[in-house]
Amino acid sequence: MSFIRVVYVLWLRQLKRYFRSKPRMIGSLGQPLLFLLALGFGFGPIFQKAGGGDYLQFLTPGIISMGILFTSTFTGIEVIWDKQFGFLKETLVAPVSRFAIMFGRTLGGATIAMAQGGIILLLSMIFGFRPMSILMMLPAILVMGLVAIIFTALGTAMASRMEDMHGFQLIVNFLIMPIFFMSGALFPLEGLPSAVITITKLNPLAYGVDALRFFLIGTSHFGILLDLSVLMILSFVFMALGSYLFSKMEA
Amino acid sequence: MGPIIEVKNLQKHFGSIKAVDGISFSVKKGEVFAFLGPNGAGKSTTIKMLTTMLKATAGELRIAGHNPSIDPNGARSNFGIVFQDPSLDDELTAKENLLFHGALYDIKKGLLNERMEKLLKVVELWDRKNDLVKQFSGGMKRRLEIARGLLHHPKILFLDEPTIGLDPQTRHHIWNHILELNKSEGITIFFTTHYMEEAEHVADRVAVIDHGRIITIGTTKELLKRTKKKDLESAFIALTGKGIREEEGSFIQNMRLRRRVMRR
Ligand SMILES: Nc1ncnc2c1ncn2[C@@H]1O[C@H](COP(=O)(O)OP(=O)(O)O)[C@@H](O)[C@H]1O
Ligand SMILES: [Mg+2]
């Protein structure tokens, strides 16, 4: 069937581009690891003293989420590159549904981000992270996939409305960074001022971080049912939004 | 049967610029039709509207019976296009670019491999098929773009300055292949070019466009008769005047942009 074939080649293209760009691979793994080591060992003693327990245990799900957030948003935004280099035209004049194109791209970006999350998880175990159960790592990987889909689709949606890469820095500073910092990736949500709690409740990544903590270390702030419901609903919503905006794009 | 391309009073405005200013023409099935005009005349803009890349400001369009703005995928399944500006994926190999195209147009695997080999040989890139496109020269990229455009055999083939920057031998090769497709499969060819002898040689009919309007349309013979000139180049200059036109921005700017982005 041609729909599946189209989705497949777009998925494959994303993977090839990623694995051929060594700097990008190193960067997307190196940055989270740097955060994990610097913060994990730097704040570990204070966290322990304050009664929070092992900070590395707490931090690892947050850093995995961070890696996924960055990689997936960037692969989504990459559509802008395709537009500037002209390749977008090749896909847009083809007699295939815009949804198939967007869907294939998004799955490709999400696959990369998810794999990267898995790799960070394995590497963190070298540095002393201990998941509560090996079996629970499977649903954790699934959660990574959902988070990856949400942010790849969000990246695509934003890129569809951009003319060039000039807005990119703005997006990083005023969207990605706040999403990361206000997700509970670095600190526990318990006992925070209610204004901060409200903001994190509106942050999709907070539910991803929380669900990962549930499956990896057995604690959860929102409750796993709420986490999973929010993540699944948002995957659909952002995919729909991304497809709609992408279909309006002119090469 | 009616014409395969039908255009009535087509217009495209960019702010105050009337890039296409009310043109009408039609192309018969199986025809080789040349669209000639100086830089900035509105050729590419017309092609973009015909190929669903731009929405027309006003006017009527039909591509094999489909209205591109109402039924874009209907129109898309009837044409192929070689763009004026680059549109390859530099991070993929030549072969991967063609396989990607084959998947988009759902060409069967066997046929796809057969055509890929034939076309890569026509454009003399067969021994470079596994190289990344970013390692190609400008001319090689151009040849690959053409090969890709000819991969699926559509009813209509749009070629926007396909042979720009290519040497005479390669141009000859490529045109032979295109004309063969035109004869054997009845593929309608709609192309633009700045090489007048190319148009004179291959086109059944020629339209001359300037400032977004069609000045004249007919066979080369008819144009020569009307302008009382001996060759198409003199006729073209007689029709569009001697003034030099600004070098068209898009291609050059795009190349500059590429370089800038690469450097980052
Ligand atoms: N996206 C655009 N925005 C503004 N002006 C444009 C755009 N595309 C083309 N034009 C203008 O429309 C005119 C026709 O351009 P084009 O169709 O590319 O000419 P050509 O005949 O050389 O292919 C030119 O004046 C060009 O500057
Ligand atoms: Mg042009």
CSV table of C-alpha atoms in Angstrom, one decimal, chain A residues 2 5-6 9-10 13 16-17 20 81 84-87 89-98 250, chain B residues 51 53 73 76-77 83 86-89 91-92 96 100-101 103-107 132 148 254 258 261:
chain,number,residue,atom,x,y,z
A,2,SER,CA,1.3,3.4,-0.9
A,5,ARG,CA,5.4,3.0,1.7
A,6,VAL,CA,5.4,6.8,1.9
A,9,VAL,CA,10.6,6.2,3.3
A,10,LEU,CA,10.1,9.4,5.3
A,13,ARG,CA,15.1,9.3,5.7
A,16,LYS,CA,19.6,8.0,7.8
A,17,ARG,CA,20.1,11.7,8.2
A,20,ARG,CA,25.1,10.1,9.2
A,81,TRP,CA,15.8,23.2,6.6
A,84,GLN,CA,15.4,26.3,2.7
A,85,PHE,CA,17.4,23.6,0.9
A,86,GLY,CA,14.4,23.0,-1.5
A,87,PHE,CA,13.8,19.4,-0.7
A,89,LYS,CA,9.2,20.8,-2.9
A,90,GLU,CA,10.0,17.2,-3.8
A,91,THR,CA,7.6,15.9,-1.2
A,92,LEU,CA,4.9,18.5,-1.6
A,93,VAL,CA,4.3,18.0,-5.3
A,94,ALA,CA,4.0,14.2,-4.9
A,95,PRO,CA,0.4,12.8,-5.1
A,96,VAL,CA,0.4,11.6,-1.5
A,97,SER,CA,-1.5,12.8,1.5
A,98,ARG,CA,0.1,15.6,3.5
A,250,GLU,CA,3.9,26.2,0.7
B,51,THR,CA,2.0,22.2,-10.1
B,53,MET,CA,3.0,24.9,-5.3
B,73,ASN,CA,-3.7,15.3,-5.5
B,76,ARG,CA,-0.3,15.8,-8.8
B,77,SER,CA,-0.8,12.3,-10.0
B,83,PHE,CA,12.4,22.4,-10.5
B,86,PRO,CA,17.7,22.7,-6.1
B,87,SER,CA,15.4,20.2,-4.5
B,88,LEU,CA,17.7,17.2,-3.7
B,89,ASP,CA,18.5,15.8,-0.2
B,91,GLU,CA,22.5,14.0,3.0
B,92,LEU,CA,21.3,11.1,0.9
B,96,GLU,CA,18.6,7.0,-2.2
B,100,PHE,CA,12.7,8.0,-2.2
B,101,HIS,CA,11.1,9.5,-5.3
B,103,ALA,CA,8.3,5.4,-3.2
B,104,LEU,CA,6.5,8.7,-3.3
B,105,TYR,CA,5.2,7.8,-6.8
B,106,ASP,CA,4.6,4.1,-5.8
B,107,ILE,CA,6.7,2.7,-8.7
B,132,LEU,CA,26.3,11.4,-1.1
B,148,ARG,CA,14.7,12.0,-10.7
B,254,ASN,CA,19.4,30.0,-2.6
B,258,ARG,CA,23.1,27.2,1.3
B,261,VAL,CA,23.9,27.7,6.4
